[in-house]
Coordinates of C-alpha atoms and ligand atoms in Angstrom, one line a residue:
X16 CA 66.4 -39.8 49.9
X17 CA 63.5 -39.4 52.2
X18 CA 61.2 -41.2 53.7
X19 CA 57.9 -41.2 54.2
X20 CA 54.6 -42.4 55.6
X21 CA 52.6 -41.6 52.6
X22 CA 53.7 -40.0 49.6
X23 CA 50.7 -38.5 47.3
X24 CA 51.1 -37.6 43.9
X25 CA 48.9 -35.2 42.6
X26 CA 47.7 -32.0 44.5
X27 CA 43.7 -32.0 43.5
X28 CA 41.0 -32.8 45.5
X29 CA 42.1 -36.0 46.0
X30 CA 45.5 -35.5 46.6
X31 CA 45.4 -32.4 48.5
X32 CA 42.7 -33.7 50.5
X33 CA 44.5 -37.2 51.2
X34 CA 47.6 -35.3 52.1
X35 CA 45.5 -33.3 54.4
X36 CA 44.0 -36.2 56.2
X37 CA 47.2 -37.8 56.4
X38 CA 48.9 -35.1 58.6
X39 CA 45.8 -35.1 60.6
X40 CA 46.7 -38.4 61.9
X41 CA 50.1 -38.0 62.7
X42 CA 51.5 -39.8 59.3
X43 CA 54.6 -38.3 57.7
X44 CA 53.3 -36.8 54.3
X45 CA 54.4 -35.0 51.1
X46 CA 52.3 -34.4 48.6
X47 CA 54.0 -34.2 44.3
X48 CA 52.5 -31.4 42.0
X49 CA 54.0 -30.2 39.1
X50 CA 51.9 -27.6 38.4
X51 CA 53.4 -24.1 39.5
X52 CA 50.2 -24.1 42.3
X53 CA 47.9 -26.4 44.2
X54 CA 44.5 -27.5 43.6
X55 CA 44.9 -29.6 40.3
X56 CA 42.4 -29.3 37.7
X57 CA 39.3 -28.1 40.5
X58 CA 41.2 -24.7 41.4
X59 CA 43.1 -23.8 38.9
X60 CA 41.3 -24.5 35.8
X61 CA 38.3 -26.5 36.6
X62 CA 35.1 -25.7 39.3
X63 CA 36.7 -22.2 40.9
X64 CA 37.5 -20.2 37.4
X65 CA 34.6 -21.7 35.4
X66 CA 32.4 -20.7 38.9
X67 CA 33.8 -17.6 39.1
X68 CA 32.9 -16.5 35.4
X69 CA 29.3 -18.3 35.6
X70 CA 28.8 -15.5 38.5
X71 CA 29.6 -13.0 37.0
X72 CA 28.1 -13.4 33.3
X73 CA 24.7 -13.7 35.3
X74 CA 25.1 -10.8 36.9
X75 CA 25.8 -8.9 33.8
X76 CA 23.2 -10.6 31.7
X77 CA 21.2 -9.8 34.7
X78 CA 21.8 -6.0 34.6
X79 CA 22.1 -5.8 30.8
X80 CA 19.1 -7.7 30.0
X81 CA 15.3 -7.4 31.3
X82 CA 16.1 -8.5 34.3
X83 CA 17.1 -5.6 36.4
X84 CA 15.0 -3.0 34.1
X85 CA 11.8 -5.1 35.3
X86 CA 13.0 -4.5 38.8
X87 CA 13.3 -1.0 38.4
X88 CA 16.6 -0.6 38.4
X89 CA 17.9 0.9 35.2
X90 CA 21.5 0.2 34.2
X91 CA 23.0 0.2 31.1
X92 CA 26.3 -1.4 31.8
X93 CA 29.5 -2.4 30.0
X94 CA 31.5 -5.3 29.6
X95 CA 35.4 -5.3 30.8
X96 CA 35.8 -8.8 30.2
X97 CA 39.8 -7.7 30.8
X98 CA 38.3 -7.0 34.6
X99 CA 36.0 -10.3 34.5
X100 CA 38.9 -12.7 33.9
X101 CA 41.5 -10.7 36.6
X102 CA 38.8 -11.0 39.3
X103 CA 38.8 -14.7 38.8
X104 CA 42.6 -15.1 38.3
X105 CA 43.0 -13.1 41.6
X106 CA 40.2 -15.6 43.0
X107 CA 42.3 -18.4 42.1
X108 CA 45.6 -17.8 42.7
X109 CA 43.9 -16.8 46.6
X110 CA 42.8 -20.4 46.7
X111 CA 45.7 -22.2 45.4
X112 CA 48.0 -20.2 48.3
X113 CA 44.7 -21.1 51.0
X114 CA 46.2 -25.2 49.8
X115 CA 50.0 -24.3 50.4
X116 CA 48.6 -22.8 54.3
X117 CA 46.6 -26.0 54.8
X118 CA 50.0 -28.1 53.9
X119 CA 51.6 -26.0 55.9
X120 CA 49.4 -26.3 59.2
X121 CA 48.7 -30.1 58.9
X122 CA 52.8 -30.8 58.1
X123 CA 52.4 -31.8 54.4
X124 CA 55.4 -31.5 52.4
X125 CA 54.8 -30.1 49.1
X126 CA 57.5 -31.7 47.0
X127 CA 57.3 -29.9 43.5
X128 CA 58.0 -31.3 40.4
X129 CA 56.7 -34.3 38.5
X130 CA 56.1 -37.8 40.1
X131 CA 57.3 -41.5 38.7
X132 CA 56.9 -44.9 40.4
X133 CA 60.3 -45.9 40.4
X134 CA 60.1 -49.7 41.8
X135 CA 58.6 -50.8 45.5
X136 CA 57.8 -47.8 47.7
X137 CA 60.2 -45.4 45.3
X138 CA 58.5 -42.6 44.1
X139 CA 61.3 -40.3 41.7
X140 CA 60.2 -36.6 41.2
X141 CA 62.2 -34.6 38.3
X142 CA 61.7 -30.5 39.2
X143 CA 61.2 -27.4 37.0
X144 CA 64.9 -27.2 37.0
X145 CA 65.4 -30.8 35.9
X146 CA 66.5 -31.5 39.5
X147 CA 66.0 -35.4 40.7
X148 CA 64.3 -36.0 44.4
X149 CA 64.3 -39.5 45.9
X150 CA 61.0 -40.6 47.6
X151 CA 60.5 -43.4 49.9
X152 CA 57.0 -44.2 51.0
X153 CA 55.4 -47.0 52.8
X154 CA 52.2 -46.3 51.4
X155 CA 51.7 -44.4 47.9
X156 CA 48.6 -42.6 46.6
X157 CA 48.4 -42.0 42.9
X158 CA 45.5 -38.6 42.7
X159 CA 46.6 -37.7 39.0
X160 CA 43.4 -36.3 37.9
X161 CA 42.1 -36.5 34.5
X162 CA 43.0 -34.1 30.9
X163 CA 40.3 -33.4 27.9
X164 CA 39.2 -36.1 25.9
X165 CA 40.4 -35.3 22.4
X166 CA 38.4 -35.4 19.3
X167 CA 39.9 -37.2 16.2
X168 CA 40.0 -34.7 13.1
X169 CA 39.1 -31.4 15.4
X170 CA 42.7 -30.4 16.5
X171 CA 43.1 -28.3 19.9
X172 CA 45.1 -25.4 19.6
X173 CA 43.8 -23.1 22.5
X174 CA 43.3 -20.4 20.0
X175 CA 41.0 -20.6 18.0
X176 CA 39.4 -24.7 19.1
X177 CA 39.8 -24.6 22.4
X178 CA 39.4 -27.1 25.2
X179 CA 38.3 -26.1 28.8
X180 CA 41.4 -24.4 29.9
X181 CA 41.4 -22.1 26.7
X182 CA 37.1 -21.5 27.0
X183 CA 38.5 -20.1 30.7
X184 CA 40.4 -17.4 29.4
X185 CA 39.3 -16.2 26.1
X186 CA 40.3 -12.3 25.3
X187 CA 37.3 -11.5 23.4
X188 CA 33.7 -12.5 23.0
X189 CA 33.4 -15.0 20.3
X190 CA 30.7 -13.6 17.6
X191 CA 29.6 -17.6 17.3
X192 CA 30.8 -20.4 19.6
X193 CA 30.2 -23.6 18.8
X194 CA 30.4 -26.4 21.7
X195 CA 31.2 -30.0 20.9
X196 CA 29.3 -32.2 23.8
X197 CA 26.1 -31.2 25.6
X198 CA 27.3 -32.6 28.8
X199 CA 28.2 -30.3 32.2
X200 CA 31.2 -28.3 30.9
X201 CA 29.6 -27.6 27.5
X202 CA 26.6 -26.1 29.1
X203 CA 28.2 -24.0 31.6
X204 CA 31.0 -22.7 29.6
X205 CA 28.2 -22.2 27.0
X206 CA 26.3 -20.4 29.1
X207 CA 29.0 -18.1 30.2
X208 CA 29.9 -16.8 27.0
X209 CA 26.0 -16.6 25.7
X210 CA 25.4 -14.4 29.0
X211 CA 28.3 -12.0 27.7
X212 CA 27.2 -11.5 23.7
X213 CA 28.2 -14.8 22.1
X214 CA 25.6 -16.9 19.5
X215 CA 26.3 -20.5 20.8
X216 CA 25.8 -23.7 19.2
X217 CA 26.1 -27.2 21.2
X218 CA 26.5 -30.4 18.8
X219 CA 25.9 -33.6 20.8
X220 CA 26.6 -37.0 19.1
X221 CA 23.0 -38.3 21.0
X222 CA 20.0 -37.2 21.0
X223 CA 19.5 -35.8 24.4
X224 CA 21.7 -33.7 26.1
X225 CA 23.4 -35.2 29.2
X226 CA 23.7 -38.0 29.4
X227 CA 23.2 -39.8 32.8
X228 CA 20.9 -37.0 33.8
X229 CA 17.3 -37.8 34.7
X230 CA 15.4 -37.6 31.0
X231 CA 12.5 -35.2 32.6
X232 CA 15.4 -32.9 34.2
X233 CA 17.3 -33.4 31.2
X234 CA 14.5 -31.9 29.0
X235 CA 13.5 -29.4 31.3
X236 CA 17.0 -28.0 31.7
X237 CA 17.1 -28.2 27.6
X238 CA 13.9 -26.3 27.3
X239 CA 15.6 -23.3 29.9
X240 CA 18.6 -22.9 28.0
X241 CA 16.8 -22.9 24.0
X242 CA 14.9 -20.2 25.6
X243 CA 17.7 -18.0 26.3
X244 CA 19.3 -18.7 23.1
X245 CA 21.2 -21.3 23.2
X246 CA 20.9 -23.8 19.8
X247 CA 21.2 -27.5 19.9
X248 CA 22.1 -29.6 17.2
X249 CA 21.9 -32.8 18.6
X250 CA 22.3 -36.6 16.6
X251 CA 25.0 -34.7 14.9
X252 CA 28.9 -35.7 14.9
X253 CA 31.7 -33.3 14.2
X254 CA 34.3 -34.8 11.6
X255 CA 36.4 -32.2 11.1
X256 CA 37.7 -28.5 11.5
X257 CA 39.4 -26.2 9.9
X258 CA 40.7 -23.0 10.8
X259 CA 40.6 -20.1 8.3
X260 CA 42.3 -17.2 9.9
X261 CA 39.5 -15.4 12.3
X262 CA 37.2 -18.4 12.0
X263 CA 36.8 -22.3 11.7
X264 CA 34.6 -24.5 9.4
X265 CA 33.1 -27.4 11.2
X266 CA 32.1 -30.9 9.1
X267 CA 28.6 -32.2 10.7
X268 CA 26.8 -35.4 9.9
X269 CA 24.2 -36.7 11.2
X270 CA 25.1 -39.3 13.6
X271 CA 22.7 -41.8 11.9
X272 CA 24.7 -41.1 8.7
X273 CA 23.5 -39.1 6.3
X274 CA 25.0 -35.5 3.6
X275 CA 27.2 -33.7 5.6
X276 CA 26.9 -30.2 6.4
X277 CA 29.2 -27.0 6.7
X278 CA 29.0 -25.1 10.3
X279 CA 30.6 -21.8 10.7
X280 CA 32.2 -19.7 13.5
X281 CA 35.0 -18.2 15.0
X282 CA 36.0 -20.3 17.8
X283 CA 34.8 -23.9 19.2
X284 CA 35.1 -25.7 22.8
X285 CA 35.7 -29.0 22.7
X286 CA 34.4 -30.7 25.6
X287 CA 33.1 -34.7 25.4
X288 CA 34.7 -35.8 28.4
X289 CA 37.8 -36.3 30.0
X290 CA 40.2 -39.2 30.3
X291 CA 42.2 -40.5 33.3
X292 CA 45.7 -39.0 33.3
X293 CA 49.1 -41.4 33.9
X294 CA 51.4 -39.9 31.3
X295 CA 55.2 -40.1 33.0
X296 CA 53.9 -42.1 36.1
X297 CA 55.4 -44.8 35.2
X298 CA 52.8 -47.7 36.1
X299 CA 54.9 -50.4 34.1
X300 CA 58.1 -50.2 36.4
X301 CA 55.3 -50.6 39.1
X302 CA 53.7 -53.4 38.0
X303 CA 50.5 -51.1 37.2
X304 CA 48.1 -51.4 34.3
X305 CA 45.2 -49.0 33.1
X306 CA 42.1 -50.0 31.5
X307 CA 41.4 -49.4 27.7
X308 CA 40.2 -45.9 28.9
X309 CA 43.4 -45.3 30.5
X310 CA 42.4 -46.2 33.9
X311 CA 43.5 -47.6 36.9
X312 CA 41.1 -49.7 38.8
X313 CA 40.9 -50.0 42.6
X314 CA 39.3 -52.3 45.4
X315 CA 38.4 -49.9 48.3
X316 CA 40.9 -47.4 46.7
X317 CA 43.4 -50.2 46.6
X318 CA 45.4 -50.9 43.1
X319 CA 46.6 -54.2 42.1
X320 CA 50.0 -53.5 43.9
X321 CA 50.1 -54.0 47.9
X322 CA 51.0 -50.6 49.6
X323 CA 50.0 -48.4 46.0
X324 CA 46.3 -46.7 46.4
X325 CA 44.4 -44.6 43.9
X326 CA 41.6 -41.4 44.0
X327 CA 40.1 -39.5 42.1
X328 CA 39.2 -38.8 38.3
X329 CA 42.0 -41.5 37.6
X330 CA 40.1 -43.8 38.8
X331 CA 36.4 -45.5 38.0
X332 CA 32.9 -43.1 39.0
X333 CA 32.3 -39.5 38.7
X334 CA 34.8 -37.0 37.9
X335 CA 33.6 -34.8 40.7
X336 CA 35.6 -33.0 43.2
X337 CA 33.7 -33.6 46.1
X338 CA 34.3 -37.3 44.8
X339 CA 37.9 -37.5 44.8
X340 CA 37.7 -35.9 48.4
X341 CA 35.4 -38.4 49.9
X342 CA 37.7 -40.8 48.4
X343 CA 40.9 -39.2 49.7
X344 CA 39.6 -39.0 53.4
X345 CA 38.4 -42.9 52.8
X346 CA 41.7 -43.9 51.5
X347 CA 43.8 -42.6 53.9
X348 CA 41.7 -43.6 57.4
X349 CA 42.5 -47.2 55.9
X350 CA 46.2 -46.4 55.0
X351 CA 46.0 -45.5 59.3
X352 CA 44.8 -49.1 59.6
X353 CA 40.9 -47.4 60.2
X354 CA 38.1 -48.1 59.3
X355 CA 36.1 -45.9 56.2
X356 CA 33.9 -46.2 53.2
X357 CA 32.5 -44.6 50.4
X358 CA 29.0 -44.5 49.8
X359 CA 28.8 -44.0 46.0
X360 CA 24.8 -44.0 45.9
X361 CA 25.0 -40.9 48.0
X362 CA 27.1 -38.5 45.7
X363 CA 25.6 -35.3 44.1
X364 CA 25.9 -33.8 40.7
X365 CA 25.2 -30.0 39.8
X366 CA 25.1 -28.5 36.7
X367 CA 25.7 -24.6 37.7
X368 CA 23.8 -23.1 34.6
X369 CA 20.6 -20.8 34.8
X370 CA 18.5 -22.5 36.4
X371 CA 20.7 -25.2 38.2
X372 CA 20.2 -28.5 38.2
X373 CA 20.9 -30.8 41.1
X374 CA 20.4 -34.6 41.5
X375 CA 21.5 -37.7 44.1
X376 CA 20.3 -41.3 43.7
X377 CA 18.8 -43.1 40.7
X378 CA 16.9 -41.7 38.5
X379 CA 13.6 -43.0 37.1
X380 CA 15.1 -44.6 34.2
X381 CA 17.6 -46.7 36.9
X382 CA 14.8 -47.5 38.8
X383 CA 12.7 -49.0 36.1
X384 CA 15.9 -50.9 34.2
X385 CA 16.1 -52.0 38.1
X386 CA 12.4 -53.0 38.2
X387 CA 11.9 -51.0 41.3
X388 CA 8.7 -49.8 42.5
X389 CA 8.5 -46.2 43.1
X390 CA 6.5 -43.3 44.1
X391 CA 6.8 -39.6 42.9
X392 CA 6.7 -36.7 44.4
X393 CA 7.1 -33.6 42.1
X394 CA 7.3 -29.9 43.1
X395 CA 7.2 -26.5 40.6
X396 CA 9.1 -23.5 41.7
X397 CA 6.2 -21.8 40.3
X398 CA 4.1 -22.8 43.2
X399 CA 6.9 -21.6 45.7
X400 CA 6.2 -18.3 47.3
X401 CA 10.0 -17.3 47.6
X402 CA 11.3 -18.4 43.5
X403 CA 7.9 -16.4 42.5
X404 CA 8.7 -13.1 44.3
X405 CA 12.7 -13.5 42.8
X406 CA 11.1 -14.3 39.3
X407 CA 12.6 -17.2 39.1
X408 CA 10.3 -20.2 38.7
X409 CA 11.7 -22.1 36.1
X410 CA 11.7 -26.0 37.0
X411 CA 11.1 -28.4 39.4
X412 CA 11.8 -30.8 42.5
X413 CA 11.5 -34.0 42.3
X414 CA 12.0 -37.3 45.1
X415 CA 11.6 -40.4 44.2
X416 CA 10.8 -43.1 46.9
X417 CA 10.5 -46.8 47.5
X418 CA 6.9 -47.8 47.1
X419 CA 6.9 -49.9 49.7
X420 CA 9.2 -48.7 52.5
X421 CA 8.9 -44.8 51.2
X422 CA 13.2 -44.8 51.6
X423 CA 14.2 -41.9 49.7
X424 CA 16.0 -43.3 46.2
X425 CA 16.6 -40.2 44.3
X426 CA 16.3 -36.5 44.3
X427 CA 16.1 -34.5 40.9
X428 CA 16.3 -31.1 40.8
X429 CA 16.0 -28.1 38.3
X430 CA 15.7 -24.2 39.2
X431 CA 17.4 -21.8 41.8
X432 CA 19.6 -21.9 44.2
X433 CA 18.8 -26.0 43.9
X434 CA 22.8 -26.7 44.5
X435 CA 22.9 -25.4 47.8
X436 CA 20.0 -27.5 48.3
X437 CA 21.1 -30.9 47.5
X438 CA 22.8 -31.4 50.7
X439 CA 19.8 -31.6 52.7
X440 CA 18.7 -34.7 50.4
X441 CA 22.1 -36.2 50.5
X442 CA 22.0 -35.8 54.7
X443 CA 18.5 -37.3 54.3
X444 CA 19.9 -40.3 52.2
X445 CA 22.7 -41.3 54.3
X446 CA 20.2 -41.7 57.6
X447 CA 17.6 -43.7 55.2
X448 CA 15.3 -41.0 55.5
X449 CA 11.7 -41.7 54.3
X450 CA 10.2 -39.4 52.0
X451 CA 7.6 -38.9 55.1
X452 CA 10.9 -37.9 57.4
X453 CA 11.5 -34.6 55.0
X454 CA 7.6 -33.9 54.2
X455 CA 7.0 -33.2 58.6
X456 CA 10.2 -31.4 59.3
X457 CA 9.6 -27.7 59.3
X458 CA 11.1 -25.6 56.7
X459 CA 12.1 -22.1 56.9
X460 CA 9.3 -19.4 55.1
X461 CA 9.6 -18.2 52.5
X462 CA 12.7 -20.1 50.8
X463 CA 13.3 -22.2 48.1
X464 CA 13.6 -25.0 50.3
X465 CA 10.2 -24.9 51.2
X466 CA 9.7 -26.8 47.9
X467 CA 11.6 -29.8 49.1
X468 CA 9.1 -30.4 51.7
X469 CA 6.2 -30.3 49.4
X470 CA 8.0 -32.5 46.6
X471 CA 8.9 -34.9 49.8
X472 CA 4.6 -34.1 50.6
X473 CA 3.7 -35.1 47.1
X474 CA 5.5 -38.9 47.4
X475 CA 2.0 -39.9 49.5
X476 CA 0.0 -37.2 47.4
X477 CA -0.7 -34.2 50.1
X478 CA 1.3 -31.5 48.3
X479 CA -0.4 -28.8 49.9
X480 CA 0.2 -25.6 48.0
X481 CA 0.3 -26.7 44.4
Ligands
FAD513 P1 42.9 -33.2 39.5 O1 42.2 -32.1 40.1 O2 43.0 -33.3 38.0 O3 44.4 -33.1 40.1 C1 45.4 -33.9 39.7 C2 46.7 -33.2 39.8 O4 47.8 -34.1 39.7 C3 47.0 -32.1 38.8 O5 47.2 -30.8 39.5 C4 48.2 -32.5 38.0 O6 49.1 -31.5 37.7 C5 48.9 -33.5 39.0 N1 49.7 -34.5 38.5 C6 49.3 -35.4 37.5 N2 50.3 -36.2 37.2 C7 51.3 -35.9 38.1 C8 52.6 -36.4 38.3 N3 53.1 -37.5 37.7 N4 53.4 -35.8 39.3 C9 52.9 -34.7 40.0 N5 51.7 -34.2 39.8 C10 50.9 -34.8 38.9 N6 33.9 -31.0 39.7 C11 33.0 -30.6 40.6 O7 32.8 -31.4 41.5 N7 32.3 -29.4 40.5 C12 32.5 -28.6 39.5 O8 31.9 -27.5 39.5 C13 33.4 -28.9 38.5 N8 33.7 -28.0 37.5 C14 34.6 -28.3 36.6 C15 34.8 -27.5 35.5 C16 35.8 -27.7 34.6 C17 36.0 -26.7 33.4 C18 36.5 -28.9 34.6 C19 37.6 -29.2 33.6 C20 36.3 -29.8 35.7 C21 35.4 -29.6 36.6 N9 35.1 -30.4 37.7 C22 34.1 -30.1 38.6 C23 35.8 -31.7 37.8 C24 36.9 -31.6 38.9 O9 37.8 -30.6 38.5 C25 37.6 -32.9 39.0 O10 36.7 -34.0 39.3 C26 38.6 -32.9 40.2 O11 39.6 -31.8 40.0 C27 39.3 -34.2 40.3 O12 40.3 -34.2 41.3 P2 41.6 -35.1 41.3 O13 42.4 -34.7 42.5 O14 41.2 -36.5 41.0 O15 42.4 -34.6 40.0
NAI514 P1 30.5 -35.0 29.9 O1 30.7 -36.4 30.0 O2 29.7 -34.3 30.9 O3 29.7 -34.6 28.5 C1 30.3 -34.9 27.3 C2 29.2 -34.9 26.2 O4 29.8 -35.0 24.9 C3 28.2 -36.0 26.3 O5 26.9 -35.5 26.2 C4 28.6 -36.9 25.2 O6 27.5 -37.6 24.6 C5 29.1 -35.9 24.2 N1 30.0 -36.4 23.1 C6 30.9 -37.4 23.3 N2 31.6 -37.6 22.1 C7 31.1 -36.7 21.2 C8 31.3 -36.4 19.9 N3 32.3 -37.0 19.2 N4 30.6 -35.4 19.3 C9 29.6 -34.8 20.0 N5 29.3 -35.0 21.2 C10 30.0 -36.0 21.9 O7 31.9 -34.3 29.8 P2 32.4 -32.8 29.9 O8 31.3 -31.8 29.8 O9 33.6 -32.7 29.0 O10 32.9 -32.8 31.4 C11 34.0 -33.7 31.9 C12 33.8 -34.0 33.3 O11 34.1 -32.9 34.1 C13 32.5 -34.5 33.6 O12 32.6 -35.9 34.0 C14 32.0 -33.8 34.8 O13 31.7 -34.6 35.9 C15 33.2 -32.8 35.2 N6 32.6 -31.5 35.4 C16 31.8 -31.3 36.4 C17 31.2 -30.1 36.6 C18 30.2 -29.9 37.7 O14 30.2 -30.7 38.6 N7 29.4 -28.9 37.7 C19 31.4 -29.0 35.7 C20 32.3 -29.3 34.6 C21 32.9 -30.5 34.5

């Protein structure tokens, strides 16, 4: 048996991150993953692969489309998706060895094999090889991530209905994809295979796509992707799928009821959300329970048990990465008896299609179900010198702000290069910027960011070059 300071289980964001911190400052620390790498869901089949194929789809869409011929550069270029996906294997597996150096130079023990609360302070791991380790820690962080929400009736075989992880490495370009969810991983794996030659259909259960997205952003984004092909069947519900050798029929209805309907194609994503993941962690021995959702609450990252913590898409907010990190560092400065907090109105969301959407804060819909007073300041990329020259104008930003105090509530953004962007909102947010703080700081001409100034300009109505 060893013992430890901390013991995390799970090496994700959260737990790679926590395990990190934790050797930072000075705590013994080994972190349990029983995948064959690090990064959990984020690098090995989550933001890095699905980033690294959105990259490079553009590109060739960029070069095999109008896009490059209008720029004078003529091209006529082929697809080796074979190439495509090794590039961002070879990404991968060069950011999943980056983890193991981090362990390596902050002292974090990377036990591997699979983790179970085994009474107070036990944590049991069972290895590939059916081996048994013996964990003692005084503190215990569960980061155990999240899996695919299934979908009663449509059955995921990761051949020919597919979830995520098989939409990530598909060995041919489906003729017709059909995507179940319009939410973030639907409309970035969606876009991906359009880009490279597929016809893609998204069915959403509601009728907007989603969800949780400011409705004008929503739309707009919507409106960018039917233009570049993509169809959206939305109000619709899939109950059913069956696979006939190369393809799969789909049963729709209407989600208001309604005759049913018969959708073809040869393969389908599956991606309405995904569910906290405790399978084999063995809460019960630990006193633990989830939620009917499957997940485990926390107080300041604290669980119901003294000395057990929890991070992460396992726990309540946004399945984001950057998330489970701010959590991780937050969790483990109060395991070292600091001080630390979250501030959950500060965290962004990106959607990386074409164009991008950012956000942070409420959107207008929060803000009136709040009764909030508000001000608007709204920005095209079509009046922005630097997106016009690029030819790529598409969308918008938008900052809302207090009416009265003119505190920054909420930044909403569609068009290019807006996720890179975002940070100087979020940066903004945390000091209680005013929208009057952003709309006198000079901006750097010409670049995109020049358009968060005049959004920030238009909250007391003095946009100047629109
Ligand atoms: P995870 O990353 O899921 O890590 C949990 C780890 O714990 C896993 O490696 C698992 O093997 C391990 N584990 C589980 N149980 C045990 C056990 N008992 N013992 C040992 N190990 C265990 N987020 C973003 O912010 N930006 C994006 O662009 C983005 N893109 C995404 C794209 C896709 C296709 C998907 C699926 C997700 C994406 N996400 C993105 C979400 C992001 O991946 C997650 O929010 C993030 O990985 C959560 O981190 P985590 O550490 O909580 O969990
Ligand atoms: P999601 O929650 O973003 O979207 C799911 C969509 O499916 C919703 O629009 C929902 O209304 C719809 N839906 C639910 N049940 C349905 C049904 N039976 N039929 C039809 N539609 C249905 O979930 P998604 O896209 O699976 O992503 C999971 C998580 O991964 C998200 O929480 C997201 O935060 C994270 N993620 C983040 C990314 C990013 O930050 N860029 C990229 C990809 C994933």
């Amino acid at each position: 048996m060893t013992a430890y300071d901390v013991v995390v289980i799970g090496g994700g964001p959260g737990g790679y991150n926590a395990a990190i911190r934790a050797g930072q400052l000075g705590l013994k620390v080994a972190c349990v993953e029983g995948r064959e790498t690090l990064g959990g869901t984020c690098l090995n089949v989550g933001c890095m692969p699905s980033k690294a194929l959105l990259h490079a789809s553009e590109l060739y869409e960029a070069a095999s489309g109008k896009e490059f011929a209008s720029l004078g550069i003529e091209v006529k270029p082929k697809l080796n998706l074979l190439q495509m996906m090794k590039q961002k294997d070879e990404s991968v597996a060069g950011l999943t060895k980056g983890i193991e150096f981090l362990f390596r130079k902050n002292k974090v023990d990377w036990i591997k094999g699979w983790g179970t609360l085994s009474g107070a302070g036990q944590v049991l791991v069972t290895a590939a090889d059916g081996s048994l380790i013996q964990l003692q820690a005084k503190d215990i962080v569960i980061a155990t991530g999240s899996e695919p929400t299934p979908l009663p009736g449509v059955a995921i075989d990761n051949q020919r209905i597919l979830d995520s992880t098989g939409a990530l490495a598909l060995p041919e370009v489906p003729k017709h994809l059909v995507v179940i969810g319009a939410g973030v991983i639907g409309l970035e794996l969606g876009s991906v295979w359009r880009r490279l030659g597929s016809a893609v259909t998204v069915v959403e259960y509601l009728d907007r796509i989603c969800p949780g997205l400011d409705d004008e952003t929503a739309k707009t984004l919507q409106r960018a992707l039917s233009k570049q092909g993509m169809k959206f069947q939305l109000g619709s519900k899939v109950s059913g799928a069956v696979v006939k050798g190369q393809g799969v029929e789909l049963s729709l209805e209407p989600a208001a009821g309604g005759a049913a309907q018969v959708l073809e194609c040869d393969y389908v994503l599956v991606a309405i959300g995904r569910r906290p993941y405790t399978e084999g962690l063995g809460l019960e021995s630990a006193g633990l329970t989830t939620d009917k959702r499957g997940m485990l609450a926390n107080d300041h990252h604290k669980t119901a048990v003294p000395g057990i913590w929890v991070i992460g898409d396992v726990t309540s907010g946004l399945m984001l990465a950057h998330k489970a990190e701010d959590e991780a560092i937050a969790c483990v400065e109060r395991i070292a008896g600091r001080s630390a907090e979250v501030n959950y109105n500060v965290i962004p969301s990106v959607i990386y299609t074409k164009p991008e959407v950012a956000c942070v804060g409420l959107t207008e819909e929060q803000l009136k179900e709040a009764g909030r007073s508000y001000r608007v300041g709204k920005f095209p990329f079509t009046a922005n010198s630097r997106a016009k020259i690029n030819h790529e104008a598409e969308g918008f930003v938008k900052v809302l702000a207090d009416e009265r105090t003119d505190e920054i509530l909420g930044v909403h953004m569609v068009g290019p290069s807006v996720s890179e962007m975002i940070g100087e909102y979020c940066v903004a947010m945390e000091f209680a910027a005013s929208a009057e703080d952003i709309a006198l700081i000079c901006h750097p001409h010409p670049t995109r960011s020049e358009a968060l100034r005049q959004a920030a300009m238009g909250v007391d109505g003095w946009i100047m070059q629109a």
